mmCIF file of C-alpha atoms in Angstrom:
data_model
loop_
_atom_site.group_PDB
_atom_site.id
_atom_site.type_symbol
_atom_site.label_atom_id
_atom_site.label_comp_id
_atom_site.label_asym_id
_atom_site.label_seq_id
_atom_site.Cartn_x
_atom_site.Cartn_y
_atom_site.Cartn_z
ATOM 1 C CA MET S 1 30.944 144.708 195.717
ATOM 2 C CA VAL S 2 33.344 146.730 197.777
ATOM 3 C CA ASN S 3 33.718 143.287 199.975
ATOM 4 C CA ILE S 4 34.465 141.998 196.455
ATOM 5 C CA PHE S 5 36.097 144.751 195.163
ATOM 6 C CA PHE S 6 38.356 144.280 198.021
ATOM 7 C CA LYS S 7 39.602 140.640 197.806
ATOM 8 C CA PHE S 8 40.544 141.408 194.032
ATOM 9 C CA THR S 9 43.085 144.226 194.821
ATOM 10 C CA CYS S 10 44.317 141.701 196.939
ATOM 11 C CA CYS S 11 45.307 138.875 195.280
ATOM 12 C CA SER S 12 46.484 141.491 192.654
ATOM 13 C CA SER S 13 48.375 142.961 194.493
ATOM 14 C CA PRO S 14 52.205 142.349 193.782
ATOM 15 C CA ARG S 15 53.577 140.096 197.014
ATOM 16 C CA CYS S 16 49.820 137.757 196.401
ATOM 17 C CA LEU S 17 51.872 137.969 192.785
ATOM 18 C CA GLU S 18 55.302 136.688 193.401
ATOM 19 C CA THR S 19 53.703 133.887 196.149
ATOM 20 C CA SER S 20 51.708 132.668 192.785
ATOM 21 C CA ASN S 21 54.885 133.096 190.822
ATOM 22 C CA GLU S 22 56.413 130.887 193.827
ATOM 23 C CA GLU S 23 53.920 128.664 193.898
ATOM 24 C CA ARG S 24 53.767 128.066 189.695
ATOM 25 C CA THR S 25 57.536 127.550 190.171
ATOM 26 C CA ARG S 26 57.370 124.293 192.929
ATOM 27 C CA ILE S 27 54.871 123.057 191.492
ATOM 28 C CA ALA S 28 55.978 122.661 187.725
ATOM 29 C CA ASN S 29 59.503 121.851 189.304
ATOM 30 C CA LYS S 30 58.325 118.536 191.352
ATOM 31 C CA GLU S 31 56.281 117.680 187.629
ATOM 32 C CA THR S 32 59.227 117.821 185.943
ATOM 33 C CA MET S 33 61.260 115.593 188.675
ATOM 34 C CA ARG S 34 58.490 112.928 188.783
ATOM 35 C CA ALA S 35 59.927 112.716 184.674
ATOM 36 C CA LYS S 36 63.641 112.805 185.337
ATOM 37 C CA PRO S 37 65.027 109.855 186.766
ATOM 38 C CA GLU S 38 66.391 110.177 190.284
ATOM 39 C CA ILE S 39 69.511 110.209 191.014
ATOM 40 C CA ALA S 40 70.960 109.302 194.687
ATOM 41 C CA VAL S 41 73.577 111.776 195.917
ATOM 42 C CA ASN S 42 75.680 111.300 198.761
ATOM 43 C CA LYS S 43 75.426 115.202 200.047
ATOM 44 C CA LYS S 44 78.431 115.007 201.741
ATOM 45 C CA SER S 45 80.924 114.232 199.381
ATOM 46 C CA HIS S 46 77.987 114.871 196.398
ATOM 47 C CA GLU S 47 79.327 111.954 194.188
ATOM 48 C CA LYS S 48 76.831 109.906 192.417
ATOM 49 C CA ILE S 49 76.319 106.769 194.234
ATOM 50 C CA SER S 50 73.227 104.995 191.790
ATOM 51 C CA ILE S 51 72.116 105.104 188.896
ATOM 52 C CA SER S 52 68.049 103.891 189.030
ATOM 53 C CA ALA S 53 67.408 105.397 185.553
ATOM 54 C CA THR S 54 63.822 104.289 183.197
ATOM 55 C CA GLN S 55 66.021 102.105 181.510
ATOM 56 C CA GLN S 56 63.073 99.427 180.585
ATOM 57 C CA SER S 57 61.651 102.171 178.419
ATOM 58 C CA ILE S 58 64.338 100.723 176.070
ATOM 59 C CA PRO S 59 63.361 97.777 175.020
ATOM 60 C CA SER S 60 66.033 95.263 175.324
ATOM 61 C CA ASP S 61 66.441 94.217 172.005
ATOM 62 C CA ILE S 62 66.702 97.875 170.930
ATOM 63 C CA VAL S 63 69.488 97.786 173.430
ATOM 64 C CA MET S 64 71.785 94.529 172.585
ATOM 65 C CA GLU S 65 71.496 96.231 168.306
ATOM 66 C CA ILE S 66 72.309 99.009 170.381
ATOM 67 C CA LEU S 67 75.952 97.196 172.385
ATOM 68 C CA SER S 68 76.384 94.518 169.422
ATOM 69 C CA TRP S 69 77.937 97.068 167.133
ATOM 70 C CA LEU S 70 80.924 98.404 169.483
ATOM 71 C CA PRO S 71 83.897 96.736 170.106
ATOM 72 C CA VAL S 72 84.648 95.270 172.886
ATOM 73 C CA LYS S 73 86.193 97.239 174.862
ATOM 74 C CA TYR S 74 83.412 99.082 175.264
ATOM 75 C CA VAL S 75 81.257 96.148 175.457
ATOM 76 C CA LEU S 76 83.180 95.451 178.691
ATOM 77 C CA ARG S 77 82.373 99.482 179.877
ATOM 78 C CA MET S 78 78.478 99.441 179.362
ATOM 79 C CA LYS S 79 77.776 95.692 181.137
ATOM 80 C CA CYS S 80 79.049 97.921 184.234
ATOM 81 C CA VAL S 81 76.273 100.147 183.510
ATOM 82 C CA CYS S 82 73.214 97.722 185.149
ATOM 83 C CA ARG S 83 72.576 94.916 186.328
ATOM 84 C CA GLN S 84 70.098 94.027 182.966
ATOM 85 C CA TRP S 85 73.108 95.052 180.660
ATOM 86 C CA HIS S 86 75.706 93.174 182.310
ATOM 87 C CA THR S 87 73.304 89.500 182.022
ATOM 88 C CA LEU S 88 72.739 90.961 178.613
ATOM 89 C CA THR S 89 76.641 91.312 177.469
ATOM 90 C CA GLN S 90 76.416 87.169 178.626
ATOM 91 C CA ASP S 91 74.459 85.702 176.753
ATOM 92 C CA CYS S 92 75.330 83.708 174.290
ATOM 93 C CA LEU S 93 72.881 85.284 171.910
ATOM 94 C CA PHE S 94 74.531 88.773 172.233
ATOM 95 C CA ILE S 95 77.456 87.103 171.713
ATOM 96 C CA GLU S 96 77.165 85.375 168.836
ATOM 97 C CA LYS S 97 75.436 88.201 167.059
ATOM 98 C CA HIS S 98 78.272 90.371 168.439
ATOM 99 C CA MET S 99 81.033 88.861 166.732
ATOM 100 C CA SER S 100 79.433 88.459 163.119
ATOM 101 C CA ARG S 101 79.512 92.567 163.164
ATOM 102 C CA HIS S 102 82.988 92.703 163.529
ATOM 103 C CA ARG S 103 85.771 92.674 161.255
ATOM 104 C CA ILE S 104 88.384 89.457 161.116
ATOM 105 C CA LYS S 105 91.668 90.076 162.800
ATOM 106 C CA CYS S 106 94.283 87.396 162.102
ATOM 107 C CA SER S 107 97.169 86.241 164.973
ATOM 108 C CA TYR S 108 99.885 84.098 163.644
ATOM 109 C CA ASN S 109 103.612 82.853 164.732
ATOM 110 C CA LYS S 110 106.628 84.917 163.576
ATOM 111 C CA ILE S 111 110.181 84.741 164.035
ATOM 112 C CA PRO S 112 111.704 88.056 164.692
ATOM 113 C CA ILE S 113 113.982 90.295 163.646
ATOM 114 C CA THR S 114 115.432 90.745 166.785
ATOM 115 C CA PRO S 115 114.560 88.296 169.618
ATOM 116 C CA PRO S 116 112.672 89.239 172.765
ATOM 117 C CA GLY S 117 114.993 90.467 175.937
ATOM 118 C CA ASN S 118 112.253 87.548 178.191
ATOM 119 C CA SER S 119 111.886 85.097 176.120
ATOM 120 C CA GLN S 120 110.205 83.940 179.385
ATOM 121 C CA ASP S 121 107.211 85.142 178.210
ATOM 122 C CA ASN S 122 106.961 84.091 174.804
ATOM 123 C CA PHE S 123 104.338 81.870 173.262
ATOM 124 C CA GLN S 124 103.657 79.786 169.838
ATOM 125 C CA LEU S 125 99.668 79.876 168.428
ATOM 126 C CA ILE S 126 98.176 76.882 167.489
ATOM 127 C CA CYS S 127 95.066 77.138 166.540
ATOM 128 C CA GLY S 128 91.935 79.315 166.871
ATOM 129 C CA CYS S 129 88.203 79.836 167.690
ATOM 130 C CA ASN S 130 86.016 82.462 167.620
ATOM 131 C CA GLY S 131 88.129 84.184 168.900
ATOM 132 C CA MET S 132 89.732 82.484 172.010
ATOM 133 C CA LEU S 133 93.284 80.941 171.149
ATOM 134 C CA LEU S 134 95.281 77.915 172.169
ATOM 135 C CA LYS S 135 98.809 78.594 173.148
ATOM 136 C CA LYS S 136 101.705 77.146 174.205
ATOM 137 C CA ARG S 137 104.410 78.926 176.473
ATOM 138 C CA ASN S 138 107.881 78.642 174.637
ATOM 139 C CA ALA S 139 109.731 78.136 178.388
ATOM 140 C CA SER S 140 107.163 75.945 180.584
ATOM 141 C CA ASN S 141 105.379 74.094 177.158
ATOM 142 C CA LYS S 142 101.723 74.086 179.663
ATOM 143 C CA PHE S 143 99.350 74.595 177.455
ATOM 144 C CA LEU S 144 95.724 77.293 177.374
ATOM 145 C CA ILE S 145 93.562 79.213 176.310
ATOM 146 C CA MET S 146 93.857 83.099 176.019
ATOM 147 C CA ASN S 147 90.910 85.519 175.215
ATOM 148 C CA ASN S 148 93.012 88.934 174.273
ATOM 149 C CA ALA S 149 90.448 91.217 173.909
ATOM 150 C CA THR S 150 88.874 90.199 177.274
ATOM 151 C CA ARG S 151 92.266 89.610 179.177
ATOM 152 C CA GLN S 152 91.368 86.523 180.086
ATOM 153 C CA MET S 153 92.751 83.446 180.141
ATOM 154 C CA LEU S 154 92.695 79.500 181.364
ATOM 155 C CA GLU S 155 95.469 77.015 181.969
ATOM 156 C CA LEU S 156 94.879 73.857 180.521
ATOM 157 C CA PRO S 157 96.499 69.857 182.291
ATOM 158 C CA ASP S 158 99.607 69.120 179.774
ATOM 159 C CA PRO S 159 97.999 66.938 177.161
ATOM 160 C CA HIS S 160 100.116 63.477 176.267
ATOM 161 C CA LYS S 161 104.061 64.366 175.590
ATOM 162 C CA ASN S 162 104.271 62.759 172.685
ATOM 163 C CA SER S 163 101.315 65.317 171.167
ATOM 164 C CA PHE S 164 101.574 66.166 166.707
ATOM 165 C CA GLY S 165 98.333 66.928 165.652
ATOM 166 C CA MET S 166 96.052 69.261 168.833
ATOM 167 C CA THR S 167 92.077 70.920 167.754
ATOM 168 C CA PHE S 168 90.399 73.642 169.492
ATOM 169 C CA SER S 169 86.361 73.782 168.155
ATOM 170 C CA PHE S 170 82.842 74.621 169.293
ATOM 171 C CA VAL S 171 81.026 72.254 168.865
ATOM 172 C CA PRO S 172 77.330 73.825 168.457
ATOM 173 C CA SER S 173 74.546 70.836 168.378
ATOM 174 C CA SER S 174 75.970 70.383 172.204
ATOM 175 C CA GLY S 175 77.463 74.472 173.387
ATOM 176 C CA CYS S 176 80.535 73.385 174.309
ATOM 177 C CA TYR S 177 84.152 73.918 173.295
ATOM 178 C CA LYS S 178 86.667 70.602 173.069
ATOM 179 C CA LEU S 179 90.149 70.158 172.034
ATOM 180 C CA VAL S 180 90.815 66.872 170.330
ATOM 181 C CA SER S 181 95.273 66.164 170.689
ATOM 182 C CA ILE S 182 96.107 63.678 168.729
ATOM 183 C CA TYR S 183 99.407 61.971 169.816
ATOM 184 C CA ASP S 184 101.893 59.128 168.239
ATOM 185 C CA ASP S 185 103.892 56.745 170.927
ATOM 186 C CA ASN S 186 106.008 55.404 167.885
ATOM 187 C CA GLU S 187 106.384 57.192 164.586
ATOM 188 C CA GLU S 188 107.925 54.813 162.872
ATOM 189 C CA THR S 189 105.384 52.410 163.350
ATOM 190 C CA GLY S 190 102.566 54.675 163.844
ATOM 191 C CA ASN S 191 100.744 54.007 166.560
ATOM 192 C CA GLU S 192 98.660 56.934 166.454
ATOM 193 C CA GLY S 193 96.985 58.038 169.995
ATOM 194 C CA CYS S 194 93.876 60.395 171.085
ATOM 195 C CA GLU S 195 92.621 62.065 173.429
ATOM 196 C CA ILE S 196 89.880 65.080 174.213
ATOM 197 C CA LEU S 197 89.383 67.756 177.241
ATOM 198 C CA THR S 198 85.687 69.757 177.743
ATOM 199 C CA ILE S 199 86.592 72.701 178.502
ATOM 200 C CA GLY S 200 84.661 73.655 181.570
ATOM 201 C CA SER S 201 83.682 69.326 182.637
ATOM 202 C CA ASP S 202 87.091 67.438 182.069
ATOM 203 C CA ASN S 203 89.901 68.654 184.637
ATOM 204 C CA SER S 204 92.265 66.314 182.558
ATOM 205 C CA TRP S 205 92.151 64.654 180.010
ATOM 206 C CA ARG S 206 90.477 61.987 178.472
ATOM 207 C CA THR S 207 92.365 58.410 176.243
ATOM 208 C CA ILE S 208 89.981 56.918 173.798
ATOM 209 C CA ASN S 209 90.653 53.578 171.253
ATOM 210 C CA PHE S 210 92.389 54.956 168.410
ATOM 211 C CA PRO S 211 91.180 53.436 165.666
ATOM 212 C CA SER S 212 94.294 51.256 164.353
ATOM 213 C CA LEU S 213 95.420 51.354 160.274
ATOM 214 C CA ASN S 214 98.709 49.616 160.830
ATOM 215 C CA ASP S 215 99.819 47.858 157.951
ATOM 216 C CA ALA S 216 103.210 46.495 157.818
ATOM 217 C CA ASN S 217 103.716 46.303 154.324
ATOM 218 C CA LYS S 218 103.311 50.381 154.047
ATOM 219 C CA LYS S 219 105.182 52.832 155.802
ATOM 220 C CA ARG S 220 103.629 56.052 156.600
ATOM 221 C CA GLU S 221 104.919 59.313 154.901
ATOM 222 C CA LYS S 222 104.041 62.300 156.576
ATOM 223 C CA ILE S 223 100.437 62.515 159.061
ATOM 224 C CA VAL S 224 98.320 65.387 158.703
ATOM 225 C CA VAL S 225 95.241 66.283 161.207
ATOM 226 C CA VAL S 226 92.603 68.715 160.623
ATOM 227 C CA SER S 227 89.539 69.769 162.337
ATOM 228 C CA ALA S 228 86.741 70.737 160.443
ATOM 229 C CA GLY S 229 82.896 71.339 161.172
ATOM 230 C CA GLU S 230 81.873 69.309 164.134
ATOM 231 C CA ALA S 231 84.834 66.660 162.983
ATOM 232 C CA VAL S 232 88.451 66.337 162.668
ATOM 233 C CA HIS S 233 90.010 64.278 161.029
ATOM 234 C CA CYS S 234 93.914 62.724 160.687
ATOM 235 C CA ILE S 235 95.200 61.838 157.249
ATOM 236 C CA LYS S 236 97.773 59.733 156.626
ATOM 237 C CA ILE S 237 99.838 59.191 153.688
ATOM 238 C CA ASN S 238 101.709 55.736 153.237
ATOM 239 C CA LYS S 239 103.189 54.361 151.186
ATOM 240 C CA PHE S 240 103.778 50.981 149.609
ATOM 241 C CA ARG S 241 106.314 50.139 147.154
ATOM 242 C CA THR S 242 106.458 52.890 144.802
ATOM 243 C CA CYS S 243 102.404 54.000 145.147
ATOM 244 C CA PHE S 244 100.874 56.559 147.107
ATOM 245 C CA CYS S 245 97.362 55.251 149.689
ATOM 246 C CA ALA S 246 95.115 57.695 151.922
ATOM 247 C CA GLU S 247 94.169 56.832 154.630
ATOM 248 C CA MET S 248 91.755 58.422 156.918
ATOM 249 C CA VAL S 249 89.613 58.441 160.467
ATOM 250 C CA SER S 250 87.892 60.756 161.459
ATOM 251 C CA LEU S 251 86.779 61.991 164.616
ATOM 252 C CA ASP S 252 83.381 62.978 165.683
ATOM 253 C CA LEU S 253 82.941 66.081 168.161
ATOM 254 C CA GLU S 254 79.775 65.283 169.718
ATOM 255 C CA SER S 255 79.587 61.084 169.452
ATOM 256 C CA GLU S 256 83.318 60.892 170.152
ATOM 257 C CA SER S 257 83.083 58.155 168.520
ATOM 258 C CA PHE S 258 85.254 57.832 165.281
ATOM 259 C CA LYS S 259 84.788 56.780 161.023
ATOM 260 C CA SER S 260 87.906 54.701 159.118
ATOM 261 C CA THR S 261 87.361 56.004 155.126
ATOM 262 C CA ILE S 262 90.099 54.174 152.981
ATOM 263 C CA MET S 263 90.249 57.212 149.870
ATOM 264 C CA PRO S 264 89.395 56.203 145.939
ATOM 265 C CA LYS S 265 93.031 55.382 144.608
ATOM 266 C CA GLY S 266 91.647 56.986 141.759
ATOM 267 C CA LEU S 267 90.534 60.218 143.423
ATOM 268 C CA PHE S 268 94.876 61.678 142.938
ATOM 269 C CA SER S 269 98.005 60.448 141.055
ATOM 270 C CA ASN S 270 100.283 61.131 144.289
ATOM 271 C CA TRP S 271 98.827 61.850 147.660
ATOM 272 C CA GLU S 272 102.116 62.965 148.515
ATOM 273 C CA LYS S 273 101.281 66.532 146.783
ATOM 274 C CA VAL S 274 97.982 66.914 148.126
ATOM 275 C CA TRP S 275 96.608 69.418 150.639
ATOM 276 C CA ALA S 276 93.615 68.697 152.743
ATOM 277 C CA LEU S 277 92.562 71.750 154.495
ATOM 278 C CA ASP S 278 88.713 73.410 156.375
ATOM 279 C CA TRP S 279 86.248 74.722 153.033
ATOM 280 C CA ASN S 280 83.797 76.103 154.693
ATOM 281 C CA GLY S 281 83.770 73.618 157.683
ATOM 282 C CA CYS S 282 84.212 70.332 155.793
ATOM 283 C CA LEU S 283 86.944 68.998 154.947
ATOM 284 C CA SER S 284 88.815 69.253 151.310
ATOM 285 C CA PHE S 285 91.898 67.704 149.344
ATOM 286 C CA ALA S 286 93.723 70.515 146.935
ATOM 287 C CA VAL S 287 96.522 69.459 144.316
ATOM 288 C CA ARG S 288 97.582 72.012 141.759
ATOM 289 C CA VAL S 289 97.732 71.284 137.837
ATOM 290 C CA GLU S 290 99.981 73.332 136.084
ATOM 291 C CA GLU S 291 97.702 77.152 136.714
ATOM 292 C CA VAL S 292 94.716 75.911 139.062
ATOM 293 C CA ILE S 293 93.876 74.513 142.554
ATOM 294 C CA ASN S 294 91.947 71.804 142.297
ATOM 295 C CA VAL S 295 89.493 71.374 144.631
ATOM 296 C CA VAL S 296 87.340 68.744 145.694
ATOM 297 C CA VAL S 297 84.911 69.010 148.723
ATOM 298 C CA LEU S 298 84.243 66.184 151.187
ATOM 299 C CA GLU S 299 81.007 67.189 151.846
ATOM 300 C CA ASP S 300 79.430 64.299 154.046
ATOM 301 C CA TYR S 301 82.444 61.921 155.559
ATOM 302 C CA LYS S 302 79.667 60.412 156.988
ATOM 303 C CA LYS S 303 78.057 58.880 153.746
ATOM 304 C CA LEU S 304 82.210 58.953 151.901
ATOM 305 C CA LYS S 305 79.487 61.940 149.758
ATOM 306 C CA TRP S 306 81.923 64.629 147.006
ATOM 307 C CA GLY S 307 80.537 67.484 145.824
ATOM 308 C CA GLU S 308 79.320 66.956 142.059
ATOM 309 C CA GLU S 309 82.232 68.838 140.570
ATOM 310 C CA LYS S 310 85.602 69.977 141.319
ATOM 311 C CA ILE S 311 86.214 73.912 142.099
ATOM 312 C CA VAL S 312 89.440 75.268 140.142
ATOM 313 C CA ILE S 313 90.751 78.015 141.310
ATOM 314 C CA PRO S 314 93.577 79.892 138.438
ATOM 315 C CA LEU S 315 96.704 81.471 139.532
ATOM 316 C CA ALA S 316 96.931 84.492 136.787
ATOM 317 C CA PHE S 317 97.790 85.832 139.322
ATOM 318 C CA THR S 318 100.687 84.526 139.954
ATOM 319 C CA ASN S 319 102.345 85.890 136.897
ATOM 320 C CA SER S 320 103.562 89.338 138.219
ATOM 321 C CA THR S 321 105.515 87.431 140.662
ATOM 322 C CA PRO S 322 108.498 85.506 139.661
ATOM 323 C CA ASN S 323 108.446 81.471 141.642
ATOM 324 C CA LEU S 324 105.212 82.564 143.977
ATOM 325 C CA MET S 325 103.629 79.580 142.661
ATOM 326 C CA GLU S 326 106.142 77.624 143.487
ATOM 327 C CA ASP S 327 105.969 79.004 147.190
ATOM 328 C CA LEU S 328 102.485 78.950 147.522
ATOM 329 C CA ILE S 329 100.055 76.464 149.576
ATOM 330 C CA PRO S 330 96.221 76.612 150.700
ATOM 331 C CA LEU S 331 95.440 77.330 154.139
ATOM 332 C CA PHE S 332 91.485 77.119 154.189
ATOM 333 C CA ALA S 333 88.289 78.576 152.267
ATOM 334 C CA GLN S 334 86.307 80.647 154.960
ATOM 335 C CA ASN S 335 83.191 83.311 153.962
ATOM 336 C CA GLY S 336 84.417 82.662 149.939
ATOM 337 C CA ASP S 337 88.355 84.183 151.025
ATOM 338 C CA LEU S 338 90.257 80.974 150.049
ATOM 339 C CA TRP S 339 93.458 81.906 152.582
ATOM 340 C CA PHE S 340 97.245 81.434 151.044
ATOM 341 C CA TRP S 341 100.901 81.395 153.061
ATOM 342 C CA VAL S 342 104.046 82.456 150.545
ATOM 343 C CA LYS S 343 106.751 80.501 152.105
ATOM 344 C CA ASP S 344 108.142 82.344 155.060
ATOM 345 C CA LYS S 345 107.141 85.146 153.283
ATOM 346 C CA LYS S 346 103.030 86.249 153.954
ATOM 347 C CA PHE S 347 99.636 85.510 154.007
ATOM 348 C CA PHE S 348 96.305 86.222 151.990
ATOM 349 C CA ALA S 349 93.222 85.904 150.614
ATOM 350 C CA TYR S 350 91.696 85.336 147.396
ATOM 351 C CA ASN S 351 88.048 86.034 147.057
ATOM 352 C CA ILE S 352 87.236 83.451 144.722
ATOM 353 C CA GLU S 353 84.146 84.697 143.159
ATOM 354 C CA SER S 354 85.616 88.604 141.677
ATOM 355 C CA GLY S 355 89.125 86.426 141.834
ATOM 356 C CA LYS S 356 91.003 89.730 143.814
ATOM 357 C CA ILE S 357 93.202 89.556 146.529
ATOM 358 C CA ASN S 358 91.171 90.800 149.114
ATOM 359 C CA CYS S 359 93.926 90.912 152.283
ATOM 360 C CA ILE S 360 97.702 91.022 152.860
ATOM 361 C CA ILE S 361 99.401 89.914 155.366
ATOM 362 C CA SER S 362 103.471 90.914 155.841
ATOM 363 C CA ASP S 363 105.150 92.294 158.651
ATOM 364 C CA PRO S 364 108.625 93.588 157.948
ATOM 365 C CA GLU S 365 109.227 93.153 161.435
ATOM 366 C CA ALA S 366 109.546 89.288 160.995
ATOM 367 C CA SER S 367 112.300 87.439 159.923
ATOM 368 C CA LYS S 368 109.722 84.656 159.202
ATOM 369 C CA MET S 369 106.208 83.887 159.650
ATOM 370 C CA GLU S 370 105.444 80.677 159.498
ATOM 371 C CA LYS S 371 102.390 78.577 158.636
ATOM 372 C CA CYS S 372 101.646 76.129 161.810
ATOM 373 C CA GLY S 373 98.998 78.088 164.176
ATOM 374 C CA PHE S 374 98.022 81.392 161.254
ATOM 375 C CA TYR S 375 94.204 82.072 162.764
ATOM 376 C CA VAL S 376 91.749 84.766 161.389
ATOM 377 C CA GLY S 377 88.535 85.209 163.105
ATOM 378 C CA PRO S 378 86.505 88.146 165.554
ATOM 379 C CA SER S 379 87.361 89.749 168.967
ATOM 380 C CA SER S 380 84.505 88.220 170.882
ATOM 381 C CA LEU S 381 83.681 88.092 174.677
ATOM 382 C CA ILE S 382 83.731 84.586 175.343
ATOM 383 C CA ASN S 383 84.187 84.130 178.943
ATOM 384 C CA LEU S 384 84.798 79.899 179.293
ATOM 385 C CA LYS S 385 84.865 78.032 182.263
ATOM 386 C CA GLY S 386 87.889 79.254 184.660
ATOM 387 C CA MET S 387 89.061 82.086 182.807
ATOM 388 C CA GLN S 388 91.781 84.368 184.919
ATOM 389 C CA PRO S 389 92.673 87.805 184.110
ATOM 390 C CA VAL S 390 96.314 87.808 182.499
ATOM 391 C CA LYS S 391 98.539 88.588 184.847
ATOM 392 C CA LYS S 392 100.294 92.144 183.686
#
């Protein structure tokens, strides 16, 4: 009995209790460290040199969902966190989701009121695709593709010197980007040609045989190149005596084959006043009749299938602005909006369903806003093969 009491009193002494508390704290800290991510630390500089966090505890689809809502500049930072996030941000499905969740931005050519001091850095915007812009240097006439969000650029080989129409398109069926250049060796006779450049696989432009629709009895009045969906259309407006007629050569971007079409004579009475534009991925033609714009959509150019009903766009919003109707030119339809250009002054989006103007783009620093090269699209993370950082 004495021995038992002695043991009890020894274990109950202040020194023994202190030892027990230290042991409990040590065990608790050890258990806590097991639950925390391990961080390697440089003892000399006390800087964290690597992180081995329990990233696998967060499902990849949740990470994708969170990162897809971030602006491009923050995603570029997040991809440096770990290899998993770096790979994720370069995945085509993530890039597509990211683009679908961000507001569109507008790019356009303008003539500034005060010319810049260094004209060597001036660019002319040709067109855009998936957040990337096809530009031309004014000083050297060199073409390049630039992603302003990621600050990456790709210099392109020189196209035909007489190129008058160039397009930049994504081909979903093959997952590649292609540029098409339509050129003219003789403007009077209309000797057109065509060449293609596939980004990432072609080192130079490839010439393909362009169908000839030349007729000695017809005089070419104008020619328009429109990219719509997976095709590029070249529309020629010819004049025979006092009548106008339209001929179209369409290039399928996947097969790189042409289809020639003679437009129906009764479609429009005067083709000279008809606009050709991209209507949600389909070629369409628009003409102004009094205070409305009538649009007919070519739903399938291969089968020459037209939309069952023409689309009527009322121009009642122009009543409050004198002479606006005469300066109004439709550009393209996208996501329920029809974009217009008011000659030299501004661009705006007209919502077809509500009949209201959604967006107006003007530039007080520009003496003139040009129609050519206007592009509307979201910022993107796309990095094409061969792209290099933009030099400062």
